[in-house]
Short mmCIF file of C-alpha atoms and ligand atoms in Angstrom, two decimals:
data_model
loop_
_atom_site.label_atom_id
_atom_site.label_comp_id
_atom_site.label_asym_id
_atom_site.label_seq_id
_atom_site.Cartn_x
_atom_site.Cartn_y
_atom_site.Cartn_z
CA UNK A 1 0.00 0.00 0.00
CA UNK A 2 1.63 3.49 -1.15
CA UNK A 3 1.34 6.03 1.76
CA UNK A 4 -1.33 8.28 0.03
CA UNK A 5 -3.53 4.95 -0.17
CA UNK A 6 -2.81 4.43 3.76
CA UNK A 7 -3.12 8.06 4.30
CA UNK A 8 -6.83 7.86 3.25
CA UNK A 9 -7.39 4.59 4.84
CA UNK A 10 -6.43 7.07 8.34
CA UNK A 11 -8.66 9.60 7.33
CA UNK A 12 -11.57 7.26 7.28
CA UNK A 13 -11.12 5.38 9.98
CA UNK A 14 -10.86 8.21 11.93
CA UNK A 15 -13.87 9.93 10.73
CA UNK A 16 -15.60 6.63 11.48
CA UNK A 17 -14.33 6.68 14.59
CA UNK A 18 -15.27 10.05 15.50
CA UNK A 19 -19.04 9.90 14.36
CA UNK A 20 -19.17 6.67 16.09
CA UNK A 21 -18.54 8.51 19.59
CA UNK A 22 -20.89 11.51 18.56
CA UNK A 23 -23.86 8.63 17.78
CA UNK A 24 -24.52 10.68 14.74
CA UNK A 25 -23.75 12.38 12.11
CA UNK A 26 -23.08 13.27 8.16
CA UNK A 27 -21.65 9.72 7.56
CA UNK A 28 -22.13 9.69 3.89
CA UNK A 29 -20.44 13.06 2.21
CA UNK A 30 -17.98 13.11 4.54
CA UNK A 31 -17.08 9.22 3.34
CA UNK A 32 -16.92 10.66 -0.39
CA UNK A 33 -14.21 13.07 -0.21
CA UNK A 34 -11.73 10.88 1.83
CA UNK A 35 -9.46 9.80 -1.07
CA UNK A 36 -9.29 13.76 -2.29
CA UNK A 37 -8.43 14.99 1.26
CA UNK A 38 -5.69 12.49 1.20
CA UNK A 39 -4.12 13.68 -2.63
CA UNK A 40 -4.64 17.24 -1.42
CA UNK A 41 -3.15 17.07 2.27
CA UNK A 42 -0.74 14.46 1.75
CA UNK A 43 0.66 15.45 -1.47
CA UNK A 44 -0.59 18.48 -3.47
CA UNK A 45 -1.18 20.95 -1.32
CA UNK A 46 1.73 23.11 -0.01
CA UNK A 47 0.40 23.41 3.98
CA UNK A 48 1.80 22.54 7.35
CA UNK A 49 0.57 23.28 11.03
CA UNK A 50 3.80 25.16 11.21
CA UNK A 51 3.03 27.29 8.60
CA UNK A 52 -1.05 27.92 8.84
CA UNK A 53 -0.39 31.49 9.32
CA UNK A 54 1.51 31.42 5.94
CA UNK A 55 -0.46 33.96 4.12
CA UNK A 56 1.54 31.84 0.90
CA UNK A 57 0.63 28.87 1.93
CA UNK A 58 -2.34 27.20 0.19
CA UNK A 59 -5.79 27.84 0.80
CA UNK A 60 -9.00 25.13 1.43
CA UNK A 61 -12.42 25.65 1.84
CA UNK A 62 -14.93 22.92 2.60
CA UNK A 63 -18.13 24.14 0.58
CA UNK A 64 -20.03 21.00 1.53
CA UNK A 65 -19.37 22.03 5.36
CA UNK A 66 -21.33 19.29 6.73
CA UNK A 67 -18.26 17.04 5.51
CA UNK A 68 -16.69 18.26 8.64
CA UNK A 69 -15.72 15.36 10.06
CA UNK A 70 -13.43 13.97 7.32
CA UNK A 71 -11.47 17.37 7.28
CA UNK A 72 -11.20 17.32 11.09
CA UNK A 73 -9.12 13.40 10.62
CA UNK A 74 -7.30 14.70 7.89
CA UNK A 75 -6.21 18.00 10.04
CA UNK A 76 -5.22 15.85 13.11
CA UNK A 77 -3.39 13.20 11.09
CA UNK A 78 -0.96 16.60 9.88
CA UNK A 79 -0.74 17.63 13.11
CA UNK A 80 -2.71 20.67 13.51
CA UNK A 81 -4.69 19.72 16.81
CA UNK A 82 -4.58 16.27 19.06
CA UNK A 83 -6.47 13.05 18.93
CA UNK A 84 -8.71 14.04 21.63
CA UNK A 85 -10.14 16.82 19.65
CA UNK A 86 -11.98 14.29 17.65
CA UNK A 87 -13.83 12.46 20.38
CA UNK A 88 -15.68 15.92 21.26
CA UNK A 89 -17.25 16.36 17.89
CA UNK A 90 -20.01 18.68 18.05
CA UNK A 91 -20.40 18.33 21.55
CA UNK A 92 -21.20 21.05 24.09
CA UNK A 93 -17.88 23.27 24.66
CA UNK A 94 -15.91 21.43 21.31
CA UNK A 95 -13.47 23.09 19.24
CA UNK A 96 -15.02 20.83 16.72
CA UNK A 97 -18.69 21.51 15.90
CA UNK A 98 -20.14 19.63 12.90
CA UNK A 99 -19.68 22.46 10.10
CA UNK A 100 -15.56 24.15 10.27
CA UNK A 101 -15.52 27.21 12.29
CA UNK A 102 -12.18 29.01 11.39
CA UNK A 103 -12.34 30.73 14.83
CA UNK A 104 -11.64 27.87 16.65
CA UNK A 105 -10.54 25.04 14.47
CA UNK A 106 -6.15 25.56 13.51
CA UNK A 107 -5.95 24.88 9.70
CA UNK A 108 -9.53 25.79 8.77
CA UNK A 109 -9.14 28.78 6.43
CA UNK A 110 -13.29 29.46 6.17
CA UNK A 111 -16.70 28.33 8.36
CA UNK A 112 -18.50 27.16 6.16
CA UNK A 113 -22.21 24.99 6.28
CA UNK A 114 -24.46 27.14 4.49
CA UNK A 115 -24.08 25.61 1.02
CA UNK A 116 -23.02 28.08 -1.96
CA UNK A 117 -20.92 30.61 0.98
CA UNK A 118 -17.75 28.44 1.19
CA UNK A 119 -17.35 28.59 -2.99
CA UNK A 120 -17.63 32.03 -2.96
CA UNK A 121 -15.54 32.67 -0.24
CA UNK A 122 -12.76 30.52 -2.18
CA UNK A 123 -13.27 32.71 -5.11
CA UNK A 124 -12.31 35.93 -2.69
CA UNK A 125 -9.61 34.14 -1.40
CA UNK A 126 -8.19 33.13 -4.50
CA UNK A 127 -8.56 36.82 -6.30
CA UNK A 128 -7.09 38.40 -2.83
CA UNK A 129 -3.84 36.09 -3.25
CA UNK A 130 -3.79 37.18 -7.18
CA UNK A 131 -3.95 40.75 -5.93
CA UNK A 132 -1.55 40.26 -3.00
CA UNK A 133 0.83 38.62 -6.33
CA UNK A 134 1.30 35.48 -4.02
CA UNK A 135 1.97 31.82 -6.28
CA UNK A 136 -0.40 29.82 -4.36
CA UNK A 137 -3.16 27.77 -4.70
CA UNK A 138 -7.06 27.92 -3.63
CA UNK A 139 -8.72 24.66 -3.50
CA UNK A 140 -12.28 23.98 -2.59
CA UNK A 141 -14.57 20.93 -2.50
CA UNK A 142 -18.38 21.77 -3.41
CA UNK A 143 -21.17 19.30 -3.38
CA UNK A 144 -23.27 18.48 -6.56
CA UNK A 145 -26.39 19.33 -4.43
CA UNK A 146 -24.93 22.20 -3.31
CA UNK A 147 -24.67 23.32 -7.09
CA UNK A 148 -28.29 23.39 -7.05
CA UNK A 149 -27.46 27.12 -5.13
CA UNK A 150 -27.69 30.41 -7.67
CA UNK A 151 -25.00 32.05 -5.51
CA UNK A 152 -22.23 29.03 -6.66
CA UNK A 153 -22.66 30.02 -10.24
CA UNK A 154 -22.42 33.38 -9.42
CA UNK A 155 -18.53 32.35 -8.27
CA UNK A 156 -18.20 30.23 -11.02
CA UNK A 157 -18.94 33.20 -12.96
CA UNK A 158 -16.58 35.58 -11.48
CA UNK A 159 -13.53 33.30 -10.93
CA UNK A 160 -13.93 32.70 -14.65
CA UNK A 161 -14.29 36.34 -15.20
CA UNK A 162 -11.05 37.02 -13.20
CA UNK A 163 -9.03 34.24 -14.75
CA UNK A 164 -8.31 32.93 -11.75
CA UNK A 165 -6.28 30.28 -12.71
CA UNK A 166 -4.93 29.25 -9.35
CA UNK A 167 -8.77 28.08 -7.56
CA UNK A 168 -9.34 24.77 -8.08
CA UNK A 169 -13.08 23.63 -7.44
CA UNK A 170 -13.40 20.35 -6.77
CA UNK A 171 -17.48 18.88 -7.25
CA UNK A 172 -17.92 16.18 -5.04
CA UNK A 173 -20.77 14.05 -7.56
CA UNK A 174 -21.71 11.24 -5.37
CA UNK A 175 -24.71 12.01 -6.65
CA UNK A 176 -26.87 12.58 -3.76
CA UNK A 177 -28.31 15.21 -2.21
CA UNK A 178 -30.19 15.41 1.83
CA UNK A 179 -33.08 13.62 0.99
CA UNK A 180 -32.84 11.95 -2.30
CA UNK A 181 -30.96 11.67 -5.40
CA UNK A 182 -29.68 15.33 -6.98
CA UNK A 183 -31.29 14.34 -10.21
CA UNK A 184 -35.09 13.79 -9.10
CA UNK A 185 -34.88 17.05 -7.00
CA UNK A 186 -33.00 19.40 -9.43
CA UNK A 187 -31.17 17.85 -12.56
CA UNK A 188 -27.32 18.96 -12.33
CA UNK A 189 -27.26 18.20 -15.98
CA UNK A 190 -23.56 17.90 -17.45
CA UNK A 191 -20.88 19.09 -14.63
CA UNK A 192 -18.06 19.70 -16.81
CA UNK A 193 -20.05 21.22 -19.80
CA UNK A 194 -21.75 23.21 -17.95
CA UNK A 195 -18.28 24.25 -16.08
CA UNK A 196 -16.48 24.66 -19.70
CA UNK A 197 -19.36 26.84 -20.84
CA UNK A 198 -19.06 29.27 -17.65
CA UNK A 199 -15.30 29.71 -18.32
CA UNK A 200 -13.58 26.76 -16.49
CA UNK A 201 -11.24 24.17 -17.65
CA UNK A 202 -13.48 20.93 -16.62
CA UNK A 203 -12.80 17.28 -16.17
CA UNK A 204 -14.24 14.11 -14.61
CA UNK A 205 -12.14 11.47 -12.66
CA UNK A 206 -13.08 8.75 -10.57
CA UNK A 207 -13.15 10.16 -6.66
CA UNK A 208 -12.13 7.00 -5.27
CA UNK A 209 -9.10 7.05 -7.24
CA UNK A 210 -6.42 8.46 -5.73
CA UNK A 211 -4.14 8.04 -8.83
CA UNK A 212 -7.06 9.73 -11.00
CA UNK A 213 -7.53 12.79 -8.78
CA UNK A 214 -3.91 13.30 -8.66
CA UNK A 215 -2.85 13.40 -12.27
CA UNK A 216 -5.83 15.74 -12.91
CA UNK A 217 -4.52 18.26 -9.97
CA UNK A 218 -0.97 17.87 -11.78
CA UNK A 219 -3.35 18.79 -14.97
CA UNK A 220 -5.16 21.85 -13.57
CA UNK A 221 -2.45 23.36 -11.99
CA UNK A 222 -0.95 23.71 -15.29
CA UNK A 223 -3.75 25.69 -16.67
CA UNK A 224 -2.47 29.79 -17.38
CA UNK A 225 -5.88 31.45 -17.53
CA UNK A 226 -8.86 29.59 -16.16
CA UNK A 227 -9.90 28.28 -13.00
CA UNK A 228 -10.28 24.41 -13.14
CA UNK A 229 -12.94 22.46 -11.74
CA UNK A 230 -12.39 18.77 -11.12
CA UNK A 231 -15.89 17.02 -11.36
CA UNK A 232 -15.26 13.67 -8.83
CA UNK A 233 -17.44 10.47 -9.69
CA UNK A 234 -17.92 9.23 -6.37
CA UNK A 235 -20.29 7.46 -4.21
CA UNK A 236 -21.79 8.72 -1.08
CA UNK A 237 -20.58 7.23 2.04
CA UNK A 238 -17.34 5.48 -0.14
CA UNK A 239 -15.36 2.87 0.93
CA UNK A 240 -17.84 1.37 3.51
CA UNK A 241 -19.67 -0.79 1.28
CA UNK A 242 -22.79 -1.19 4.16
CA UNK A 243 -23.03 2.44 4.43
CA UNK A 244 -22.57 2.80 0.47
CA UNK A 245 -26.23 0.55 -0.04
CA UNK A 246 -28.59 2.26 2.21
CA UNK A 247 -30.43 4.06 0.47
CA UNK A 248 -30.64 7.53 2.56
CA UNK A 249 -27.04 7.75 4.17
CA UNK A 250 -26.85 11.59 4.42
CA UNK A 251 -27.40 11.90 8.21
CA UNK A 252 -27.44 9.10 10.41
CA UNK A 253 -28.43 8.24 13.78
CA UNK A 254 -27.58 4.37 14.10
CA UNK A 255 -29.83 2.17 15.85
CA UNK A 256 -27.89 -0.63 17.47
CA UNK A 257 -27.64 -3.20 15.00
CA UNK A 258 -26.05 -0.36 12.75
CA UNK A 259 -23.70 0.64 15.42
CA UNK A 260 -22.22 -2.41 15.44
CA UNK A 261 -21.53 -2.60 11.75
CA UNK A 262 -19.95 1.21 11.86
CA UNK A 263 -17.36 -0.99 14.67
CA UNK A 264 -16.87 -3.27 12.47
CA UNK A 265 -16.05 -1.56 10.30
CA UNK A 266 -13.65 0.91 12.32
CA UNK A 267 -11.94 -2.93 13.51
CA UNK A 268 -11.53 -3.75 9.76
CA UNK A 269 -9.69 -0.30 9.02
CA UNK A 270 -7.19 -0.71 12.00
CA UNK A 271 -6.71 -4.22 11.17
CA UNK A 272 -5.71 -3.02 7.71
CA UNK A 273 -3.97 -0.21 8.48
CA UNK A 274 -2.02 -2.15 11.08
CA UNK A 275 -0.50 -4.89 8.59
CA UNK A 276 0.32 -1.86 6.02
CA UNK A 277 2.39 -0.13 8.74
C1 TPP B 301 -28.05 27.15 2.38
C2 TPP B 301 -28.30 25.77 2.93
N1 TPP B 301 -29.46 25.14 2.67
C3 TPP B 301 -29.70 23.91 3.19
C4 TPP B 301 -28.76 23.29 3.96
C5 TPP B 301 -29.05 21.92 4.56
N2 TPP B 301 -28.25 20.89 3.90
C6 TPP B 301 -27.13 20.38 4.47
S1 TPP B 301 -26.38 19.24 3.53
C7 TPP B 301 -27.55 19.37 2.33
C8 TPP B 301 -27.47 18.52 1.08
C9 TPP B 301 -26.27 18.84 0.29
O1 TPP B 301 -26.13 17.93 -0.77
P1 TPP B 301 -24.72 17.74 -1.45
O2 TPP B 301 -24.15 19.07 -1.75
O3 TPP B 301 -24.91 16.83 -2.60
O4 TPP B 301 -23.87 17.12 -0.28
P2 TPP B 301 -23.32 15.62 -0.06
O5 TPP B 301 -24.08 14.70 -0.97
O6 TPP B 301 -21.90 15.66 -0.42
O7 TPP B 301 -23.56 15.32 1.38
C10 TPP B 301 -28.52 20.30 2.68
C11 TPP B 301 -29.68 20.66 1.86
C12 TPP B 301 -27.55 23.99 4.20
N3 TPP B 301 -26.55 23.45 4.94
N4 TPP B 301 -27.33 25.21 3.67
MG1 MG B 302 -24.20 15.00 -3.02
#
């Protein structure tokens, strides 16, 4: 196993782990994006917990804020905040509610969890670093429900307008939406054309793929005038193959016979991640 492929085999056990101690929680789209966390913390993306303060370091914004969870593993696996920390998810007095809170989470450059905000946001941040003449990258993850939200393509617009060639919008497509699939409740239509035709380089890679999603970040980040958006073929709840079949696993509150699956399922991933260490 190559250490990005055990890197995201960390970040979901741990997110397992931590909505396992919460009792509930956004199991499913914070399952999706494990394998792009992993390319972008453990290889692309230049960041450290030394450096967060970095104004040239690069920049991420969780769109999809309710993903919370996976970013919060993939922050304590680089160090930005101890184990612990994850046991108090969105518990009274955490430093972790559900959604990021920048005030009080180290490495969290935007709150986000009111879909279509975090995009935008990512499009400021990305034209104040082209202002401030800083080389670095904005990345962002947005959900393919969430692109049901006028005020994304509003963004899309504008970072298209600005040539901002240095965002990089990833669109989590597992798919899915809260309560039922994105395309009975408001057809996405084509991702990528529709990306292409609002000024964006566009492309579609398999999410679970961590090969995939890193030769297309080595792609975008040789574009010169547009922004890029990297459309991810995933499915919601990825990589837990029980979760993965129900058929509504945005939110869940486990009864006990699920419960026991989810530790299972956390015993599987240590077992795994044991005999690759
Ligand atoms: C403005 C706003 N409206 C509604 C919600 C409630 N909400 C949270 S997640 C979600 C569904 C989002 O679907 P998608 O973007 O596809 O997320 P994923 O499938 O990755 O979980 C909704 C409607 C919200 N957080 N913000
Ligand atoms: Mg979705």
């Amino acid at each position: 196993m190559d250490n990005l492929q055990l890197f995201s085999k960390k970040i979901r056990y741990y997110t397992l782990k931590e909505l396992y101690c919460m009792g509930f929680g956004h199991y499913g789209g914070s399952l999706s994006i494990v394998e792009t966390l992993a390319v972008l913390y453990g290889d692309k993306m230049n960041v450290s917990a030394a450096t967060k303060n970095d104004p040239n370091r690069d920049y991420f914004v969780l769109s999809k804020g309710h993903a919370g969870p996976s970013l919060y593993a993939t922050l304590f696996l680089k160090g930005y905040f101890e184990e612990d920390w994850l046991y108090t998810l969105n518990k009274n007095g955490t430093n972790l509610p559900s959604h990021p809170d920048r005030n009080k989470i180290p490495g969290v450059d935007m709150t986000t969890g009111s879909l279509g905000q975090g995009i935008s946001a990512a499009t400021g941040i990305a034209l104040g670093n082209r202002f401030a003449e800083r080389d670095n990258y904005t990345y962002c993850i947005v959900g393919d429900g969430e692109l049901n939200e006028g005020q994304c393509w509003e963004a899309i617009q504008m970072a298209a307008h600005h040539q901002l060639n240095k965002l990089i919008v990833f669109v989590d497509d597992n798919k899915m939406q809260l309560d039922g699939p994105t395309s009975d409740i408001s057809r996405t239509f084509d991702f990528v054309e529709k990306f292409k035709a609002f000024g964006f380089e566009s492309e579609r890679v398999d999410g679970a793929s961590i090969e995939e999603i890193s030769a297309a970040v080595e792609r975008a980040k040789k574009s010169t005038e547009k922004p890029v958006a990297i459309v991810l073929d995933t499915i919601k709840g990825q990589g837990i193959p029980f979760i993965e079949q129900m058929d509504n696993n945005h939110h869940l509150r486990p009864d006990e016979e699920t419960k026991e699956a989810v530790r299972l399922a956390i015993e599987e991933l240590e077992k795994e991640i044991e005999v690759a260490l």
